[in-house]
C-alpha positions as semicolon CSV with decimal commas, in nm:
position;residue;x (nm);y (nm);z (nm)
1;M;4,224;4,714;16,801
2;E;4,143;4,794;16,437
3;S;3,963;5,112;16,546
4;G;4,269;5,231;16,738
5;R;4,493;5,183;16,434
6;R;4,258;5,387;16,214
7;K;4,255;5,671;16,466
8;G;4,636;5,664;16,484
9;L;4,670;5,674;16,103
10;S;4,420;5,957;16,081
11;G;4,618;6,154;16,334
12;V;4,944;6,106;16,142
13;L;4,781;6,220;15,819
14;S;4,642;6,530;15,985
15;S;4,981;6,613;16,130
16;L;5,149;6,572;15,785
17;S;4,890;6,795;15,621
18;L;4,945;7,062;15,880
19;L;5,323;7,034;15,837
20;C;5,292;7,075;15,460
21;V;5,084;7,387;15,503
22;I;5,336;7,533;15,746
23;L;5,631;7,448;15,517
24;D;5,450;7,594;15,217
25;L;5,393;7,917;15,406
26;Q;5,756;7,928;15,521
27;L;5,896;7,859;15,174
28;D;5,666;8,115;15,025
29;G;5,807;8,365;15,268
30;V;6,169;8,267;15,203
31;L;6,176;8,193;14,827
32;G;5,880;8,382;14,697
33;A;5,825;8,754;14,667
34;T;5,530;8,959;14,777
35;H;5,299;9,121;14,525
36;V;5,440;9,459;14,620
37;E;5,800;9,346;14,556
38;I;5,706;9,202;14,217
39;E;5,538;9,529;14,120
40;Q;5,847;9,717;14,229
41;H;6,067;9,500;14,006
42;L;5,831;9,548;13,712
43;E;5,822;9,924;13,764
44;M;6,203;9,947;13,790
45;G;6,235;9,728;13,484
46;R;6,001;9,956;13,289
47;K;6,191;10,271;13,388
48;L;6,532;10,122;13,310
49;L;6,406;9,992;12,977
50;A;6,279;10,338;12,887
51;A;6,621;10,481;12,984
52;G;6,797;10,231;12,760
53;Q;6,967;10,052;13,051
54;L;6,879;9,710;12,915
55;A;7,102;9,487;13,129
56;E;6,976;9,646;13,451
57;A;6,617;9,626;13,330
58;L;6,661;9,258;13,246
59;S;6,785;9,188;13,600
60;H;6,463;9,327;13,748
61;Y;6,247;9,129;13,505
62;H;6,436;8,813;13,604
63;S;6,343;8,884;13,966
64;A;5,979;8,947;13,868
65;V;5,958;8,614;13,680
66;E;6,116;8,426;13,971
67;G;5,872;8,590;14,212
68;D;5,565;8,502;14,005
69;S;5,625;8,227;13,749
70;K;5,258;8,217;13,648
71;N;5,216;8,575;13,536
72;Y;5,210;8,580;13,155
73;L;5,280;8,957;13,142
74;T;5,615;8,929;13,322
75;Y;5,733;8,677;13,062
76;Y;5,608;8,901;12,783
77;K;5,784;9,206;12,926
78;R;6,109;9,015;12,974
79;A;6,083;8,898;12,613
80;A;6,054;9,264;12,509
81;V;6,384;9,339;12,686
82;F;6,553;9,041;12,518
83;L;6,434;9,170;12,180
84;A;6,561;9,520;12,257
85;M;6,901;9,359;12,332
86;G;6,894;9,175;11,999
87;K;6,853;8,837;12,168
88;S;6,558;8,695;11,976
89;K;6,652;8,336;12,065
90;S;6,616;8,417;12,435
91;A;6,287;8,598;12,374
92;L;6,120;8,298;12,209
93;P;6,086;8,076;12,522
94;D;5,937;8,367;12,718
95;L;5,681;8,440;12,446
96;T;5,594;8,071;12,425
97;R;5,549;8,053;12,803
98;A;5,327;8,362;12,796
99;I;5,108;8,198;12,527
100;Q;5,090;7,875;12,728
101;L;4,970;8,070;13,032
102;K;4,725;8,273;12,824
103;P;4,645;8,114;12,483
104;D;4,438;8,414;12,370
105;F;4,727;8,658;12,433
106;L;4,740;8,788;12,074
107;A;5,025;9,036;12,124
108;A;5,258;8,752;12,226
109;R;5,148;8,537;11,931
110;L;5,203;8,824;11,690
111;Q;5,547;8,895;11,833
112;R;5,647;8,529;11,821
113;G;5,523;8,503;11,463
114;N;5,740;8,799;11,367
115;I;6,044;8,628;11,516
116;F;5,968;8,303;11,335
117;L;5,930;8,499;11,010
118;K;6,267;8,672;11,054
119;Q;6,423;8,334;11,130
120;G;6,283;8,194;10,807
121;N;6,051;7,947;10,985
122;T;5,750;8,008;10,762
123;Q;5,530;7,726;10,894
124;E;5,553;7,834;11,260
125;A;5,510;8,199;11,162
126;R;5,200;8,122;10,957
127;E;5,045;7,926;11,244
128;D;5,085;8,223;11,481
129;F;4,948;8,478;11,234
130;E;4,649;8,255;11,150
131;A;4,579;8,207;11,524
132;V;4,571;8,585;11,568
133;L;4,338;8,627;11,268
134;Q;4,100;8,361;11,397
135;R;4,035;8,571;11,706
136;S;4,081;8,910;11,539
137;P;4,014;8,886;11,162
138;D;4,077;9,257;11,103
139;Q;4,423;9,264;11,260
140;D;4,622;9,446;10,987
141;E;4,972;9,349;11,100
142;A;4,881;8,981;11,117
143;Q;4,731;8,998;10,767
144;N;5,040;9,165;10,622
145;Q;5,281;8,932;10,798
146;L;5,085;8,627;10,683
147;M;5,122;8,749;10,325
148;R;5,497;8,790;10,382
149;A;5,524;8,440;10,526
150;N;5,355;8,297;10,216
151;E;5,580;8,508;9,989
152;L;5,890;8,396;10,180
153;E;5,800;8,030;10,145
154;E;5,759;8,067;9,767
155;L;6,090;8,254;9,737
156;Q;6,274;7,992;9,940
157;E;6,150;7,721;9,704
158;E;6,244;7,933;9,400
159;A;6,596;7,996;9,535
160;H;6,662;7,627;9,602
161;A;6,535;7,536;9,255
162;A;6,767;7,790;9,089
163;H;7,059;7,668;9,298
164;H;6,985;7,309;9,201
165;R;6,999;7,415;8,832
166;G;7,337;7,580;8,891
167;D;7,195;7,925;8,818
168;Y;7,383;8,104;9,092
169;S;7,313;8,458;8,974
170;T;6,937;8,398;8,984
171;T;6,974;8,228;9,322
172;I;7,145;8,537;9,461
173;T;6,878;8,768;9,318
174;V;6,600;8,565;9,480
175;L;6,789;8,530;9,808
176;D;6,831;8,908;9,828
177;R;6,456;8,932;9,890
178;V;6,461;8,623;10,113
179;V;6,726;8,778;10,339
180;E;6,531;9,104;10,345
181;L;6,226;8,916;10,478
182;S;6,421;8,681;10,708
183;P;6,745;8,852;10,816
184;W;6,792;8,607;11,106
185;D;6,787;8,298;10,885
186;P;7,142;8,155;10,866
187;E;7,053;7,900;10,598
188;S;6,964;8,165;10,337
189;R;7,283;8,359;10,404
190;E;7,495;8,043;10,385
191;L;7,334;7,949;10,052
192;R;7,395;8,297;9,912
193;A;7,755;8,286;10,035
194;E;7,808;7,957;9,851
195;C;7,677;8,120;9,532
196;Y;7,913;8,415;9,574
197;I;8,204;8,175;9,617
198;R;8,110;7,989;9,299
199;L;8,089;8,320;9,112
200;G;8,432;8,425;9,242
201;D;8,326;8,694;9,488
202;P;8,471;8,585;9,826
203;R;8,428;8,931;9,982
204;K;8,050;8,914;9,958
205;A;8,059;8,555;10,079
206;I;8,243;8,675;10,391
207;Q;7,979;8,944;10,446
208;D;7,706;8,678;10,441
209;L;7,885;8,418;10,652
210;T;7,997;8,650;10,930
211;P;7,650;8,702;11,086
212;T;7,572;8,329;11,062
213;T;7,833;8,263;11,332
214;R;7,600;8,444;11,571
215;L;7,273;8,312;11,427
216;R;7,368;7,950;11,503
217;N;7,477;7,836;11,849
218;D;7,755;7,609;11,719
219;N;7,849;7,719;11,371
220;R;8,197;7,574;11,341
221;G;8,138;7,522;10,971
222;A;8,097;7,896;10,915
223;F;8,407;7,980;11,120
224;L;8,610;7,727;10,922
225;K;8,482;7,859;10,589
226;L;8,552;8,218;10,693
227;S;8,903;8,118;10,793
228;T;8,958;7,957;10,453
229;L;8,822;8,256;10,260
230;H;9,038;8,506;10,448
231;Y;9,340;8,276;10,410
232;D;9,296;8,255;10,032
233;L;9,271;8,635;10,018
234;G;9,602;8,665;10,200
235;E;9,445;8,788;10,524
236;H;9,622;8,543;10,751
237;Q;9,553;8,727;11,076
238;E;9,177;8,729;11,014
239;S;9,197;8,364;10,909
240;L;9,372;8,278;11,234
241;G;9,109;8,463;11,437
242;H;8,819;8,270;11,285
243;V;8,977;7,928;11,320
244;R;9,049;8,007;11,686
245;E;8,677;8,078;11,734
246;C;8,604;7,736;11,587
247;L;8,839;7,570;11,835
248;K;8,673;7,756;12,123
249;L;8,354;7,568;12,036
250;D;8,536;7,235;12,012
251;Q;8,910;7,214;12,072
252;D;8,919;6,864;11,924
253;D;8,756;6,954;11,592
254;K;8,991;6,784;11,343
255;E;8,929;7,016;11,048
256;C;8,968;7,332;11,253
257;L;9,277;7,196;11,428
258;S;9,442;7,111;11,097
259;R;9,357;7,454;10,956
260;Y;9,486;7,625;11,271
261;K;9,828;7,455;11,249
262;Q;9,870;7,555;10,883
263;V;9,758;7,916;10,929
264;K;9,961;7,957;11,248
265;K;10,280;7,837;11,082
266;L;10,237;8,059;10,777
267;S;10,132;8,359;10,982
268;K;10,441;8,328;11,200
269;Q;10,668;8,316;10,894
270;L;10,505;8,622;10,736
271;D;10,522;8,826;11,053
272;S;10,883;8,725;11,109
273;A;10,978;8,822;10,753
274;E;10,827;9,169;10,794
275;E;11,004;9,213;11,127
276;H;11,336;9,137;10,955
277;I;11,258;9,402;10,694
278;Q;11,183;9,657;10,967
279;E;11,519;9,571;11,123
280;E;11,689;9,600;10,778
281;R;11,790;9,233;10,793
282;Y;11,704;9,185;10,428
283;Q;11,875;8,850;10,366
284;D;11,695;8,700;10,667
285;A;11,368;8,837;10,527
286;I;11,444;8,675;10,190
287;D;11,502;8,340;10,362
288;K;11,170;8,370;10,548
289;Y;10,976;8,452;10,234
290;E;11,130;8,153;10,060
291;S;10,999;7,946;10,354
292;V;10,655;8,099;10,301
293;M;10,651;7,972;9,942
294;R;10,742;7,624;10,060
295;T;10,481;7,628;10,337
296;E;10,198;7,739;10,106
297;P;10,270;7,663;9,740
298;N;9,904;7,633;9,637
299;V;9,763;7,977;9,717
300;L;9,891;8,224;9,456
301;Y;9,861;8,524;9,684
302;Y;10,142;8,408;9,913
303;T;10,379;8,322;9,627
304;N;10,309;8,659;9,466
305;K;10,358;8,840;9,795
306;A;10,683;8,656;9,863
307;K;10,820;8,742;9,517
308;E;10,723;9,105;9,564
309;R;10,898;9,134;9,901
310;I;11,208;8,941;9,789
311;C;11,232;9,185;9,498
312;F;11,222;9,472;9,750
313;C;11,487;9,313;9,972
314;L;11,726;9,249;9,683
315;V;11,706;9,616;9,588
316;K;11,778;9,715;9,948
317;N;12,075;9,477;9,948
318;K;12,198;9,648;9,628
319;M;12,187;9,333;9,416
320;P;12,038;9,480;9,097
321;A;12,083;9,187;8,858
322;M;11,903;8,939;9,084
323;A;11,648;9,203;9,179
324;I;11,559;9,271;8,815
325;D;11,501;8,899;8,752
326;I;11,281;8,848;9,059
327;C;11,098;9,178;9,012
328;S;11,025;9,092;8,649
329;E;10,879;8,757;8,752
330;A;10,673;8,928;9,021
331;H;10,555;9,185;8,766
332;Q;10,433;8,911;8,534
333;R;10,233;8,761;8,820
334;D;10,086;9,096;8,927
335;P;10,116;9,350;8,642
336;R;9,932;9,633;8,816
337;N;10,131;9,623;9,141
338;I;10,298;9,964;9,171
339;N;10,531;9,846;9,449
340;I;10,689;9,591;9,216
341;L;10,726;9,850;8,939
342;R;10,882;10,093;9,186
343;D;11,131;9,834;9,314
344;R;11,227;9,720;8,965
345;A;11,277;10,083;8,865
346;E;11,516;10,122;9,159
347;A;11,698;9,805;9,051
348;F;11,735;9,951;8,701
349;I;11,876;10,270;8,855
350;L;12,131;10,064;9,050
351;N;12,213;9,895;8,721
352;Q;12,246;10,239;8,554
353;D;11,968;10,156;8,308
354;Y;11,780;10,482;8,353
355;E;11,555;10,457;8,048
356;K;11,395;10,137;8,181
357;A;11,369;10,293;8,526
358;V;11,175;10,584;8,377
359;E;10,950;10,341;8,189
360;D;10,865;10,148;8,507
361;Y;10,792;10,462;8,706
362;Q;10,575;10,596;8,423
363;E;10,379;10,271;8,413
364;A;10,332;10,279;8,791
365;R;10,217;10,641;8,766
366;E;9,946;10,540;8,518
367;F;9,803;10,306;8,782
368;D;9,819;10,562;9,064
369;M;9,843;10,927;8,966
370;E;9,812;11,045;9,327
371;N;10,107;10,852;9,472
372;N;10,378;11,101;9,576
373;E;10,647;10,836;9,613
374;I;10,597;10,724;9,253
375;R;10,591;11,084;9,129
376;E;10,915;11,167;9,310
377;G;11,077;10,844;9,189
378;L;10,984;10,926;8,829
379;E;11,129;11,278;8,857
380;R;11,452;11,139;9,002
381;A;11,482;10,871;8,732
382;Q;11,425;11,135;8,461
383;K;11,698;11,353;8,613
384;L;11,938;11,061;8,624
385;L;11,859;10,977;8,263
386;K;11,929;11,335;8,164
387;L;12,255;11,333;8,362
388;S;12,363;11,005;8,208
389;R;12,345;11,167;7,868
390;K;12,592;11,428;7,995
391;R;12,841;11,279;8,236
392;D;12,774;10,971;8,447
393;Y;13,046;10,961;8,711
394;Y;12,982;10,595;8,786
395;K;13,029;10,501;8,420
396;I;13,337;10,720;8,392
397;L;13,503;10,521;8,671
398;G;13,342;10,194;8,564
399;V;13,191;10,123;8,906
400;N;12,843;10,029;9,024
401;R;12,620;10,278;9,201
402;S;12,661;10,068;9,513
403;A;13,042;10,094;9,508
404;N;13,207;10,204;9,833
405;K;13,474;10,474;9,870
406;Q;13,763;10,227;9,861
407;E;13,639;10,076;9,533
408;I;13,597;10,422;9,383
409;I;13,950;10,534;9,474
410;K;14,093;10,209;9,340
411;A;13,912;10,255;9,007
412;Y;14,022;10,619;8,995
413;R;14,390;10,538;9,043
414;K;14,385;10,275;8,774
415;L;14,215;10,503;8,520
416;A;14,423;10,809;8,616
417;Q;14,739;10,615;8,551
418;Q;14,599;10,483;8,222
419;W;14,483;10,821;8,090
420;H;14,759;11,049;8,222
421;P;14,847;11,286;7,933
422;D;15,220;11,217;7,975
423;N;15,147;10,872;7,834
424;F;15,058;11,022;7,494
425;R;15,276;11,203;7,237
426;E;15,040;11,290;6,954
427;E;14,871;11,626;7,012
428;S;14,522;11,491;6,933
429;E;14,570;11,195;7,165
430;K;14,706;11,419;7,438
431;K;14,400;11,648;7,420
432;E;14,166;11,349;7,437
433;A;14,361;11,213;7,733
434;E;14,344;11,550;7,909
435;K;13,965;11,552;7,866
436;R;13,934;11,196;7,994
437;F;14,170;11,269;8,283
438;I;13,965;11,570;8,393
439;D;13,645;11,361;8,378
440;I;13,809;11,091;8,589
441;A;13,921;11,348;8,847
442;S;13,572;11,504;8,852
443;A;13,413;11,163;8,904
444;K;13,648;11,088;9,191
445;E;13,580;11,426;9,354
446;V;13,200;11,382;9,340
447;L;13,179;11,017;9,437
448;T;13,417;11,038;9,731
449;D;13,236;11,336;9,882
450;P;12,920;11,208;10,061
451;E;12,724;11,529;10,013
452;M;12,811;11,566;9,645
453;R;12,748;11,198;9,580
454;Q;12,404;11,220;9,744
455;K;12,315;11,512;9,518
456;F;12,427;11,317;9,213
457;D;12,231;11,009;9,321
458;S;11,924;11,235;9,357
459;G;11,954;11,347;8,995
460;E;12,168;11,661;9,031
461;D;12,521;11,714;8,906
462;P;12,703;11,912;9,176
463;L;12,957;12,028;8,915
464;D;12,694;12,141;8,663
465;P;12,584;12,507;8,689
466;E;12,253;12,423;8,525
467;S;12,175;12,174;8,802
468;Q;12,300;12,405;9,077
469;Q;12,153;12,733;8,956
470;G;11,864;12,625;8,741
471;G;12,052;12,690;8,417
472;G;12,128;13,051;8,508
473;Q;12,484;13,045;8,364
474;G;12,360;12,949;8,022
475;G;12,600;12,685;7,905
476;Q;12,925;12,822;8,042
477;G;13,034;12,466;8,119
478;W;13,140;12,320;8,452
479;P;13,189;12,555;8,749
480;F;13,527;12,400;8,836
481;H;13,816;12,366;8,594
482;F;14,075;12,106;8,669
483;N;14,428;12,172;8,555
484;P;14,628;11,877;8,669
485;F;14,925;11,984;8,462
486;E;15,022;12,298;8,656
487;S;15,248;12,313;8,962
488;G;15,361;11,959;8,944
489;G;15,022;11,807;8,883
490;N;14,837;11,962;9,179
491;Y;14,475;12,049;9,101
492;H;14,371;12,413;9,108
493;F;14,005;12,519;9,101
494;K;13,917;12,840;8,915
495;F;13,571;12,995;8,931
496;H;13,409;13,174;8,641
497;H;13,311;13,537;8,711
């Protein structure tokens, strides 16, 4: 009885063993790859790598690794492709696996040590370089890299000590060499960025922080800091982009979510304000920029920008008194801003204060000698100043430069009635009245004719031969003579010959 059971058990075990062998052979045929196929993948990978087709090469090396997971060379070659693609993090596991499969594979150890060194991991790097030198004491690259690893470790300690003392300039100087030795180390770049921020150089801080977002898998802190730095510089679109990247990593991150809401609101207001300006809806733009100042009262850039643009809009709306006040405040905040000086100059022109307009344009020109708009504005303001010392048709009628045709005619009628020569008896008074009456008529003629008015506003007097002919008539006076006292008061125009 017992003997029969043993024979039965032995038979079952034999059958199971045979089944396992059969299954192993079948799976090897289905899932595995033949030696020839693996060699084909390796050869294709090599050719594609040489041709620079990295993604295609990587695909073949994946297939080679899957076909033979115990071949250290396939891992090493795939690591080489990862490195060529700039993916050092992906290369590390392959190099480690190659070393596990073949501990005396010095090329893999040397390559892994180089990666550790560039990542700033001095201890791991040193271990790999020392392992290489134990088996090959004369290996020059390992010797040199070991010296660099020791140097890097000393510099890292020196940088942290300087930072702890608050000596940020020294910290930056030391970290310059640290980053040169370990460009893939996010910690060194983040420390240097902090020093730049403390020394008031946010641009360089941004340059250091930007690559750290790729050097760490989840670097929400860097994205948030980048968003803040761009925001404080007035670059709201860039700020919005970085905080969105933070939320992609974790949509529930409280700090990034709070920052996103603030930046989004401000960005929308700024974009809307500029759209209103493009559409010449200047009062709507003013309202939006006032909202900007309420939304972000703590960052000076946005207040300064709002004041600058409100100044511009007030000039466009022909409100010179308010424009001069706002532009002057904006100029105090940002004295070298040529746009503010330009807009205030235009406000002074609207206010018929040409001397101050010339002064503002001259100051703007000192800051930017190459700006054609400023040069042309200065020339126009100088012409208007020169004209104002002769005859200013706006002043003659007592109207603003923004006056419409109806206001001009109304002012003309009032003054013409007041200064009509028939109102005066004394000969001296009558002559003065005639002169004033002719000036009033000239002003009305120029300012009610769109073409003539445009010329005058550009700094030319359409009734002045010097303006029209470059001074060729040599002081013969105005080209048109008004004689309102002939033929019942009708005006007759006589040309000089």
